CSV table of C-alpha atoms and ligand atoms in Angstrom, one decimal:
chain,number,residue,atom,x,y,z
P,30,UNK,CA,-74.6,66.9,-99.2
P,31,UNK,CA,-76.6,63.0,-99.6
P,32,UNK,CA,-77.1,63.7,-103.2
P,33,UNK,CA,-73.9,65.9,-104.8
P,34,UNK,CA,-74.3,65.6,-108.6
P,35,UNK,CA,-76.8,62.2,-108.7
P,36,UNK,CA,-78.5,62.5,-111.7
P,37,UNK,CA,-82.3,61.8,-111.0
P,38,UNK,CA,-85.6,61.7,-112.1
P,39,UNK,CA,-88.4,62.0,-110.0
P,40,UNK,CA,-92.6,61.2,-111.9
P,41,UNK,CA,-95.6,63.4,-111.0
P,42,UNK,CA,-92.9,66.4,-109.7
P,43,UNK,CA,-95.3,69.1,-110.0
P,44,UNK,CA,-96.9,69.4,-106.5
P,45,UNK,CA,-97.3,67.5,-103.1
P,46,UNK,CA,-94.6,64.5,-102.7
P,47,UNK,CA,-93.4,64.7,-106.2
P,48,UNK,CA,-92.9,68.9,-105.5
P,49,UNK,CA,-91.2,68.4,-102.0
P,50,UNK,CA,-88.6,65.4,-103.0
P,51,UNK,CA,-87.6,67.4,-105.9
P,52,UNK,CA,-87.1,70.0,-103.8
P,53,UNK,CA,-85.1,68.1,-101.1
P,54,UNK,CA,-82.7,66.3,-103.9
P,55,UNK,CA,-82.1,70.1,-105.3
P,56,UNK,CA,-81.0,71.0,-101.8
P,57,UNK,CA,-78.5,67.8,-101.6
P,58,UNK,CA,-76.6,68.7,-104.6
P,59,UNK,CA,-78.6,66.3,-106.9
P,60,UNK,CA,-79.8,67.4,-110.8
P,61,UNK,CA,-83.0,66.1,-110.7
P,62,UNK,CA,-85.0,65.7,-114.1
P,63,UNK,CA,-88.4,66.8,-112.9
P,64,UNK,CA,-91.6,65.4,-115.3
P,65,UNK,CA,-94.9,66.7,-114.7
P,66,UNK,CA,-97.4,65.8,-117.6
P,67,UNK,CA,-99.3,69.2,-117.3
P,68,UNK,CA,-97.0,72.0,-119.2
P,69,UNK,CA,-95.9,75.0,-117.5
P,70,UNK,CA,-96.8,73.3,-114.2
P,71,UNK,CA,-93.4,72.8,-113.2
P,72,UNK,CA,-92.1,77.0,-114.1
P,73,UNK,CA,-92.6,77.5,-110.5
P,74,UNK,CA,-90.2,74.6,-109.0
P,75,UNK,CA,-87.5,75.8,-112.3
P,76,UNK,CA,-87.9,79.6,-111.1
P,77,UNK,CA,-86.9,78.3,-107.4
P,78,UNK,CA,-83.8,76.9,-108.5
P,79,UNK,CA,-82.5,79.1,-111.3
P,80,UNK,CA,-78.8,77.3,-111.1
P,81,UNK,CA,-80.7,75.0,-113.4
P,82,UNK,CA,-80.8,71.8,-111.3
P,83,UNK,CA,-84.2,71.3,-112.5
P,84,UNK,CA,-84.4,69.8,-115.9
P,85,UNK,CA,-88.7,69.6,-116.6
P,86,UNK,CA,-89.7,66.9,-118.6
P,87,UNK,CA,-93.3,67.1,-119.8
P,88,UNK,CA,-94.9,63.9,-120.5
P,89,UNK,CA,-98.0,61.2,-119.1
P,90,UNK,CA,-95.8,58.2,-117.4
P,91,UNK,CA,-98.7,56.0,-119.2
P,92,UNK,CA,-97.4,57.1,-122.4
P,93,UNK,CA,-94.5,54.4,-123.3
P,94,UNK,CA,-93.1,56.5,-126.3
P,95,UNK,CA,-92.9,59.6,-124.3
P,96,UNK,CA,-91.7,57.7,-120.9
P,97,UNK,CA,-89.1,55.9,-123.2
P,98,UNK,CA,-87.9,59.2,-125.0
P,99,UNK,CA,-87.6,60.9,-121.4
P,100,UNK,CA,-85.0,57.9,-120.7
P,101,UNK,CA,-83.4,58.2,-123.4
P,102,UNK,CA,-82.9,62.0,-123.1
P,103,UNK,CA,-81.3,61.4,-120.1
P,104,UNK,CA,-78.9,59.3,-121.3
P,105,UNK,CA,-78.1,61.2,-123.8
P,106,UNK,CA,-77.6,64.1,-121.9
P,107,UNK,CA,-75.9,62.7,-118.7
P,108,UNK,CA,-74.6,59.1,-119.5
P,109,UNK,CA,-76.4,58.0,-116.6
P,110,UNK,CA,-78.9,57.7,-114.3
P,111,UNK,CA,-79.0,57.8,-110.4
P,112,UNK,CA,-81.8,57.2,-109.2
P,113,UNK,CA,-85.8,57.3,-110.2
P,114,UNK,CA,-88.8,58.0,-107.9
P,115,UNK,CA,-91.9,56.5,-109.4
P,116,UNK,CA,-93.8,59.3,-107.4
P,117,UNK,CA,-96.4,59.9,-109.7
P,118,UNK,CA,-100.1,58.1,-108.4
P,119,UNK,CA,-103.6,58.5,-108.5
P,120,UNK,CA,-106.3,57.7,-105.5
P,121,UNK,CA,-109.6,56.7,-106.8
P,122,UNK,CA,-111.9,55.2,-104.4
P,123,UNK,CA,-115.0,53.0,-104.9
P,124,UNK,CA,-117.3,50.5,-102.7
P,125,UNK,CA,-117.7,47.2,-104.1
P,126,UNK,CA,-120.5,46.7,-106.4
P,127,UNK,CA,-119.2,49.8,-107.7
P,128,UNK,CA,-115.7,49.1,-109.1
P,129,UNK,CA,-115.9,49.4,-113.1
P,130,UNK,CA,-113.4,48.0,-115.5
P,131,UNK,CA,-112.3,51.3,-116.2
P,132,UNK,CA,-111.6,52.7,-112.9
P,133,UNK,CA,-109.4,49.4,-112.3
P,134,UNK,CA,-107.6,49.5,-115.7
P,135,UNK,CA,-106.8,53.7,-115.1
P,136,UNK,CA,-105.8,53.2,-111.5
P,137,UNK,CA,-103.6,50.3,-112.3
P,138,UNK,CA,-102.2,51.8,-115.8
P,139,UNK,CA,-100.4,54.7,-113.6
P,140,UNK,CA,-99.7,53.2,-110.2
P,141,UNK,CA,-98.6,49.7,-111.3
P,142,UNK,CA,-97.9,49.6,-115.1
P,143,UNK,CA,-96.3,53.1,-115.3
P,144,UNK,CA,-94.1,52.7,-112.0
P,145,UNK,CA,-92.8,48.9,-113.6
P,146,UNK,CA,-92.3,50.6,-117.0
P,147,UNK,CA,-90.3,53.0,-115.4
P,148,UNK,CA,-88.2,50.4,-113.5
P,149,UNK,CA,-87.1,48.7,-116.6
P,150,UNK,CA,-86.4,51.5,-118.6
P,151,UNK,CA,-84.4,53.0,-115.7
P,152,UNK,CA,-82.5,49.5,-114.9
P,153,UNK,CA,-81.5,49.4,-118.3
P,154,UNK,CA,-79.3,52.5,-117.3
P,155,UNK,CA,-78.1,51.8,-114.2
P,156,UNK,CA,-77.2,48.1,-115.6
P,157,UNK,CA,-74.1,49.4,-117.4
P,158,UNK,CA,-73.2,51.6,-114.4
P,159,UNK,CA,-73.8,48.4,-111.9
P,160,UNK,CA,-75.4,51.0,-109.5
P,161,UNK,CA,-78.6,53.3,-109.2
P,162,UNK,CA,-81.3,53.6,-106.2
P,163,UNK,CA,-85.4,52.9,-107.3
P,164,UNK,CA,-87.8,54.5,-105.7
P,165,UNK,CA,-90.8,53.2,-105.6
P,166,UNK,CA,-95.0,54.5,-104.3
P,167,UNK,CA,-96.5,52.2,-102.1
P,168,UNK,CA,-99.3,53.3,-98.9
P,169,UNK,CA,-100.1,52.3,-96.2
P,170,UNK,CA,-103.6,51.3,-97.8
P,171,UNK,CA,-101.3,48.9,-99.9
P,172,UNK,CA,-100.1,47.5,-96.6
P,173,UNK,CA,-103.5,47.4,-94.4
P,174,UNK,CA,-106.3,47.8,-96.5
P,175,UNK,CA,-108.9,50.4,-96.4
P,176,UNK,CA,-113.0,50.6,-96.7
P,177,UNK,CA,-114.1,51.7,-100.2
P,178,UNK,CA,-110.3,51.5,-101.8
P,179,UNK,CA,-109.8,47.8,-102.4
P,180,UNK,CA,-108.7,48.9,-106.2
P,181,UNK,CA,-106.0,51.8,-104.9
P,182,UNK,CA,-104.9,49.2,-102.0
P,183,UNK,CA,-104.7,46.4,-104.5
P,184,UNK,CA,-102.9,48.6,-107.0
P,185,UNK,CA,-100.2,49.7,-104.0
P,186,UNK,CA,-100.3,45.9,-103.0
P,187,UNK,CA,-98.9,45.3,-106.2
P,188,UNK,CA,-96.0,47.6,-106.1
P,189,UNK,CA,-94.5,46.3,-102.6
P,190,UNK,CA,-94.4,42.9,-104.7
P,191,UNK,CA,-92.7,44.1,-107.4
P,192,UNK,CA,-90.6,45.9,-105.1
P,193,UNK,CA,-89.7,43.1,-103.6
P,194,UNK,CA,-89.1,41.2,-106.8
P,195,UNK,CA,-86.9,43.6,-109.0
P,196,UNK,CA,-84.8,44.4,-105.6
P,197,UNK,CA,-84.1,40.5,-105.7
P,198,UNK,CA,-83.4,40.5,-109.7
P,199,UNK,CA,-81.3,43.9,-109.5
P,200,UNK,CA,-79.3,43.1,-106.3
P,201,UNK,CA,-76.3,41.4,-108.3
P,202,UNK,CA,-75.5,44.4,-110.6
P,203,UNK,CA,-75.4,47.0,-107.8
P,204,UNK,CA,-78.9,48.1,-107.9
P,205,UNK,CA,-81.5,49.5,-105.2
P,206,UNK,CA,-85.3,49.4,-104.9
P,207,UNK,CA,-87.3,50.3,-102.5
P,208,UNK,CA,-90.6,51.5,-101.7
P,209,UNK,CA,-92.3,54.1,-99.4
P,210,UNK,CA,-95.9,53.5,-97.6
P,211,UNK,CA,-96.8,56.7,-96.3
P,212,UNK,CA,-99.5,57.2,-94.3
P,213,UNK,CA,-101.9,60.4,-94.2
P,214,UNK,CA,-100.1,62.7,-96.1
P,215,UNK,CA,-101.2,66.5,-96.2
P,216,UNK,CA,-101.9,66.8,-99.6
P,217,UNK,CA,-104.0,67.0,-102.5
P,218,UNK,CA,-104.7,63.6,-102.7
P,219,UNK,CA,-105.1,62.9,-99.5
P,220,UNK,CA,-107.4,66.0,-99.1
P,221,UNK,CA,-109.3,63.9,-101.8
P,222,UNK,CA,-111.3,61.9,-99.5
P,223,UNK,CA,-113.1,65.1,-98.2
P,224,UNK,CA,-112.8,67.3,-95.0
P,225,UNK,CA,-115.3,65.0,-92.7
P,226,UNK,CA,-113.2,62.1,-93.1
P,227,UNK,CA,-110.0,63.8,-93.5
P,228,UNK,CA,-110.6,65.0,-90.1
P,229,UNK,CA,-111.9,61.4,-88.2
P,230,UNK,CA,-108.8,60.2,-89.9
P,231,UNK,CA,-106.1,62.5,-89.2
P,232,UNK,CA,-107.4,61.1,-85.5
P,233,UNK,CA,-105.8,57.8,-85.7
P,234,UNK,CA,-102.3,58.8,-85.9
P,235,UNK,CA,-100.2,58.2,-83.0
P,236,UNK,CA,-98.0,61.1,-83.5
P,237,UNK,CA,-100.6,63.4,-83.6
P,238,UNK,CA,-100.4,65.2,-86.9
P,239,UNK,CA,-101.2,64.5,-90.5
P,240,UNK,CA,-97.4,63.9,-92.4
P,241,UNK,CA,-96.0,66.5,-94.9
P,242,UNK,CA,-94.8,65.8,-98.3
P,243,UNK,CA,-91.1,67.3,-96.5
P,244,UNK,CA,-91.4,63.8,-94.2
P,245,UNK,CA,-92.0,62.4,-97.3
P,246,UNK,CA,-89.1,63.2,-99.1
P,247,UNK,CA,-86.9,63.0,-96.2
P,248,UNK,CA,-87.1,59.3,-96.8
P,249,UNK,CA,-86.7,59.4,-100.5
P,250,UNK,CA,-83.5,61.2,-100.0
P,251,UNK,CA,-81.9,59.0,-97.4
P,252,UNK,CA,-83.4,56.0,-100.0
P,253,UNK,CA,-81.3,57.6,-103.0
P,254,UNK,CA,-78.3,58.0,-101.3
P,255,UNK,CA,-75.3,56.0,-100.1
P,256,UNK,CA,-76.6,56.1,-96.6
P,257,UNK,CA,-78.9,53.6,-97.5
P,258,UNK,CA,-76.3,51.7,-99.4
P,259,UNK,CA,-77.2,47.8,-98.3
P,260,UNK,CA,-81.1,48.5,-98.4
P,261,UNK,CA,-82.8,46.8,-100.6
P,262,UNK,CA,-86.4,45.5,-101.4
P,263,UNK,CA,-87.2,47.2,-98.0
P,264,UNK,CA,-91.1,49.0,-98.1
P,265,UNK,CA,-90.8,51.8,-95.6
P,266,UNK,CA,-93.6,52.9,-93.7
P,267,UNK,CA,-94.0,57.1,-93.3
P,268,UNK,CA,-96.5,57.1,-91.0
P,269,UNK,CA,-96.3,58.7,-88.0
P,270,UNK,CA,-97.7,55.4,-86.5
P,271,UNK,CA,-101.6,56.1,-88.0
P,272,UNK,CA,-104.1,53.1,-87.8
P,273,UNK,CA,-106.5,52.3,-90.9
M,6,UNK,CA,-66.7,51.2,-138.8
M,7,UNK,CA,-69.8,49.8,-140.6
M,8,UNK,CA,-72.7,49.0,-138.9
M,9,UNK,CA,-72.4,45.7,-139.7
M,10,UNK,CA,-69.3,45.6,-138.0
M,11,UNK,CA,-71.0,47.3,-134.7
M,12,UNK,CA,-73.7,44.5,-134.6
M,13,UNK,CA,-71.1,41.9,-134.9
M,14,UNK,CA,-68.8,43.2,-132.2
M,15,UNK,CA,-71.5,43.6,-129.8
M,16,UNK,CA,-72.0,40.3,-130.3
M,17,UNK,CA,-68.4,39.1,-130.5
M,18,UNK,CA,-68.0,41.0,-126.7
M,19,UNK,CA,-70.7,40.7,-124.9
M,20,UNK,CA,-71.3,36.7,-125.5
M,21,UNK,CA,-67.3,36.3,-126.2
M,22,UNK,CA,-67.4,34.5,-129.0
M,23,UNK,CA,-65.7,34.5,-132.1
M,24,UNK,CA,-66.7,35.8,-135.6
M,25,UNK,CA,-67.3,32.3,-137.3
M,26,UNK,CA,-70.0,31.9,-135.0
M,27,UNK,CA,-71.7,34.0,-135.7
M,28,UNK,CA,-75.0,33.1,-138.5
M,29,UNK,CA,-78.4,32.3,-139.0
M,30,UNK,CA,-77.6,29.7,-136.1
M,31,UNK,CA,-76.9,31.8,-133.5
M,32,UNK,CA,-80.0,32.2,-131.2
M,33,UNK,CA,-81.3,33.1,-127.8
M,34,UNK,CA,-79.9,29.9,-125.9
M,35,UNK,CA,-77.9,28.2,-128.2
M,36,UNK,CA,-75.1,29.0,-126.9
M,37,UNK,CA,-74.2,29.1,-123.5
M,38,UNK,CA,-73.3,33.3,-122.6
M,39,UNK,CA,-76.6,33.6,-124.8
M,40,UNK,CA,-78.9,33.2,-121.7
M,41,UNK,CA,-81.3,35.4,-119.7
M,42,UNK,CA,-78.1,37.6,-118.3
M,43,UNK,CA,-75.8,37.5,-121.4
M,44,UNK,CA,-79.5,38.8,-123.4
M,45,UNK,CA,-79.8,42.1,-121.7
M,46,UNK,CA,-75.8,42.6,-122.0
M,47,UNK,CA,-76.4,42.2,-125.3
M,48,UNK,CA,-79.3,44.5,-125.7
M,49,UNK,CA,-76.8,47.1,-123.6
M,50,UNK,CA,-74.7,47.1,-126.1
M,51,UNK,CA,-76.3,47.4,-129.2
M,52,UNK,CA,-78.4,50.5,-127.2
M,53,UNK,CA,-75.4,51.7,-126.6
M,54,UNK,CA,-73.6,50.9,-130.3
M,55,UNK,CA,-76.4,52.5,-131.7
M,56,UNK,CA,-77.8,55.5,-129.6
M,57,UNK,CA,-81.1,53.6,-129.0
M,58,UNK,CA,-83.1,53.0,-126.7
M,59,UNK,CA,-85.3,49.2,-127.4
M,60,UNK,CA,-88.6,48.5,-127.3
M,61,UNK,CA,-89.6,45.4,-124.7
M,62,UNK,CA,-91.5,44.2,-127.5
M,63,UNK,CA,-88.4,44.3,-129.7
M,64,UNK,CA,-85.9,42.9,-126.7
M,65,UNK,CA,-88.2,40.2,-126.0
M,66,UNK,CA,-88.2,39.0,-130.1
M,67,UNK,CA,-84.2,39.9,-130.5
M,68,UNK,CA,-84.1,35.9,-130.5
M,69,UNK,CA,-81.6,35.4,-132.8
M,70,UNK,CA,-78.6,36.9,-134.9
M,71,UNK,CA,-80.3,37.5,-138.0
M,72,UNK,CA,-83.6,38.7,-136.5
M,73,UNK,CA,-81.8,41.8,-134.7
M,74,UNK,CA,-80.7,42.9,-138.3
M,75,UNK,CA,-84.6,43.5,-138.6
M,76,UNK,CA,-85.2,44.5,-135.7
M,77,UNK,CA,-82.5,47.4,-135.4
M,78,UNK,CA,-83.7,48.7,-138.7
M,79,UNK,CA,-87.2,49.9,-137.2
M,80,UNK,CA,-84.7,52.2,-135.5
M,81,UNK,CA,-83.4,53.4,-138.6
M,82,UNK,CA,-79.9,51.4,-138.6
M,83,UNK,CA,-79.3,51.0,-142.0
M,84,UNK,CA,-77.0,47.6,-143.3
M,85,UNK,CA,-76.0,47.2,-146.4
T,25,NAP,N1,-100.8,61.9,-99.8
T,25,NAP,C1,-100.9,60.7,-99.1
T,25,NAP,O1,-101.5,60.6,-98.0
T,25,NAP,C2,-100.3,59.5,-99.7
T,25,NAP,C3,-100.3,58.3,-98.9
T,25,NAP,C4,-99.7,57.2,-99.4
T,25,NAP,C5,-99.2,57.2,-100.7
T,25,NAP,N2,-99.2,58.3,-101.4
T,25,NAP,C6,-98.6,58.2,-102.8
T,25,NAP,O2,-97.7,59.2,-102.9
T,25,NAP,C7,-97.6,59.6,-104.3
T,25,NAP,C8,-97.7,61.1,-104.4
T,25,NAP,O3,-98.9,61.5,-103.9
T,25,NAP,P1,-99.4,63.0,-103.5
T,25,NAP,O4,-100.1,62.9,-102.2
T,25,NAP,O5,-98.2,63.9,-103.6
T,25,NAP,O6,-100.5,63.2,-104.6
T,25,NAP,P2,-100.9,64.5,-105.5
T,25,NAP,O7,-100.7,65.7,-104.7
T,25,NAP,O8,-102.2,64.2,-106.0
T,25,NAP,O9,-99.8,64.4,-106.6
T,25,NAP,C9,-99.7,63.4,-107.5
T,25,NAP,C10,-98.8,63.7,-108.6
T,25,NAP,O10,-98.7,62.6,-109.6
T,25,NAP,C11,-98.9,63.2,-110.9
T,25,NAP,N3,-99.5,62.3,-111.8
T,25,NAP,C12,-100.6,61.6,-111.7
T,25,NAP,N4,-100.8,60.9,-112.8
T,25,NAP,C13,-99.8,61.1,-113.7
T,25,NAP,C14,-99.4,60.7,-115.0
T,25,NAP,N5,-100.2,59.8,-115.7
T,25,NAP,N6,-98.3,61.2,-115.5
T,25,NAP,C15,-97.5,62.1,-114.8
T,25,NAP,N7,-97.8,62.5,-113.6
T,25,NAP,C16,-98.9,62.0,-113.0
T,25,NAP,C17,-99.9,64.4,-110.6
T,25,NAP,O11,-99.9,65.3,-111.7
T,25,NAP,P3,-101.1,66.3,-112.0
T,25,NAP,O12,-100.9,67.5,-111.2
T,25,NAP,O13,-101.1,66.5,-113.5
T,25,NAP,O14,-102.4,65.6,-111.6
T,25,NAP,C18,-99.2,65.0,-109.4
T,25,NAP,O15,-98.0,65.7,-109.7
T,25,NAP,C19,-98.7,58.8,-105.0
T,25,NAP,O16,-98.1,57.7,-105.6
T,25,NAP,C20,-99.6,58.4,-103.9
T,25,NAP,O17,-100.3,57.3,-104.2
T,25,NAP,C21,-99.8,59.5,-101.0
C-alpha cells in the first residue's frame, strides 16, 4: 500500500474531493485526521472505516486557534505529521463591477490564507522529521482564467505561487509541496455554477466526461507518497484535457 | 530540570553556543547560528521543550533571549 501508516490530515474532508482522498489514503494504509467544520458531517466517512483510521477533527480552517490546536493535537498524538491536503475551498463567482470587498476578503481567507496557515503550521512538524508531502488546491481557473471568476481564479492564482515558493524554501529539509489544478470536477461545487452551464461546459473536455473526486484523489495519493519522492513545487493539472 | 534550564539548553543546542553567552545580549542575528535557519531550530525546540505549539506573531517577536522568557509565559511556562 502507497500510504502504510502516514499520518495525515486532509481540510474540508466531509464530501466531494476532501470525502474521496480521505477515502483513498484509508485504503493505502494511511491514518488520516479528517476535519470537517460542520459536526457530525464526517459520522458517515468514521462509520465506513470502523478500524478507526479516521480521526474527525471539527473546526473552520479560518479559525487560527482552532487550526493551530488541530496541529498541535496531532503532534501530540502521533509525533508527527505526513502529509496535509489543503483541500478545503470555496467557489464564489462574480462579474466585474460586481466584486465587493467582502466576497474578495472570504474567498481569499479560505483558499489562500487558510491553505498558507496550514503550510506553516504543518512545516513546523515535518521540519524536525526533515520529510512530509503538502498538498496544496489549485484549478484550472487558477491556471487559465475564467468569465465571471476573476476573484476564485486570482485566489487559485495565488496558491500555485506559493506552491511554488514554499516548495523552493522547504526543499532543503526533506519537504514536498505541490499543488493539484483540476478541471471540471463532478461535484458540489462544481454543480455550483448551475445545470445550463454545467452542461455547455462539461462539452469542452477532450476526454469526454466531467472528472470524479476518485480522479482526484488518485493524484493526491500518488502526491503523498514516495512514488512522488523528487516532485516538488510541481502544479498538476486533473483535467481530462478540458478548455476554459 | 527547571524550566530555566530547558530554555537555556534549547538555546545552548540548537545555536551551539555556550552558557556565558547567553544574556540580555543575545539577539536574533547577533550571532552567527542566530539567523533565519538557526531561528525556526530554535523555535522547534522550545515547542518541543515545552509541549507548545507558537504563535507566528510570537515567532516573529522571539527576537532576543530575554524576550522569549516573556513570550513563553503567555503559554503558561512559569520561571522563577
Ligand atoms: N470541483 C471542481 O470542479 C474543482 C475544480 C478545481 C478545483 N477544485 C478545488 O478542489 C477543492 C475541493 O472542492 P470540491 O469540488 O470537493 O468542493 P465541495 O464539494 O464544495 O467541498 C468543499 C469542502 O471544503 C469544505 N470547506 C469550505 N470552507 C471550509 C472552511 N472554512 N473550513 C473547513 N472546511 C471548509 C467544505 O465544507 P462544508 O461542507 O462545511 O461546506 C467541503 O467539505 C477546493 O479547493 C476547490 O476549489 C474543485
Amino acid at each position: 500500500m502507497l500510504l502504510q501508516d502516514r499520518v495525515c490530515l486532509i481540510t474540508g474532508a466531509n464530501r466531494g474531493i476532501g470525502q474521496a482522498t480521505a477515502q483513498r489514503f484509508v485504503d493505502e494504509g494511511a491514518l488520516v485526521y479528517a476535519n470537517a467544520r460542520r459536526a457530525g458531517s464526517l459520522d458517515a466517512l468514521v462509520e465506513k472505516n470502523k478500524e478507526g483510521q479516521i480521526i474527525p477533527l471539527y473546526f473552520d480552517v479560518t479559525n487560527t486557534q482552532t487550526l493551530k490546536a488541530a496541529f498541535l493535537r496531532i503532534r501530540k498524538e502521533q509525533g508527527r505529521l505526513d502529509v496535509l491536503v489543503n483541500n478545503a475551498g470555496i467557489m464564489k463567482d462574480a462579474l466585474i463591477g460586481m466584486i465587493s470587498s467582502e466576497l474578495v476578503r472570504e474567498v481569499f481567507r479560505i483558499n489562500v490564507f487558510a491553505t498558507l496557515e496550514a503550510l506553516q503550521f504543518a512545516a513546523g512538524i515535518m521540519r524536525r522529521q526533515k520529510s512530509g508531502s503538502i498538498i496544496n488546491f489549485s484549478s484550472i481557473v487558477g491556471v487559465e482564467g475564467s468569465v465571471g471568476q476573476s476573484v476564485y481564479a486570482a485566489s487559485k492564482g495565488a496558491v500555485i505561487a506559493l506552491t511554488r515558493s514554499t516548495a523552493k524554501e522547504l526543499a532543503p529539509q526533506g519537504i514536498r509541496v505541490n499543488a493539484v489544478a483540476p478541471g471540471f470536477i463532478d461535484t458540489a461545487l462544481f454543480h455550483s455554477i448551475g445545470e445550463m452551464r454545467v452542461a455547455s461546459v462539461s462539452k469542452d473536455v477532450g476526454m469526454g466526461r466531467l472528472g470524479t473526486p476518485e480522479d482526484v484523489a488518485g493524484v493526491c495519493a500518488f502526491l503523498a507518497s514516495d512514488l512522488a519522492g523528487y516532485v516538488t513545487g510541481q502544479i498538476i493539472g486533473i483535467d481530462g484535457s478540458a478548455r476554459l | 530540570m527547571t524550566n530555566r534550564e530547558k530554555y537555556n539548553q534549547a538555546f545552548i543546542e540548537t545555536l551551539e553556543i555556550t552558557a556565558d553567552q547567553l544574556g540580555d545580549d543575545l539577539t536574533y542575528q547577533s550571532i552567527e547560528a542566530w539567523d533565519s535557519v538557526g531561528h525556526m531550530q530554535l523555535v522547534s525546540a522550545l515547542e518541543d521543550a515545552f509541549d507548545i505549539m507558537m504563535d507566528t506573531d510570537d515567532i516573529i517577536d522571539l527576537s532576543s533571549y530575554p524576550l522569549g522568557i516573556e513570550i513563553l509565559k503567555k503559554y503558561d511556562v512559569e520561571f522563577s
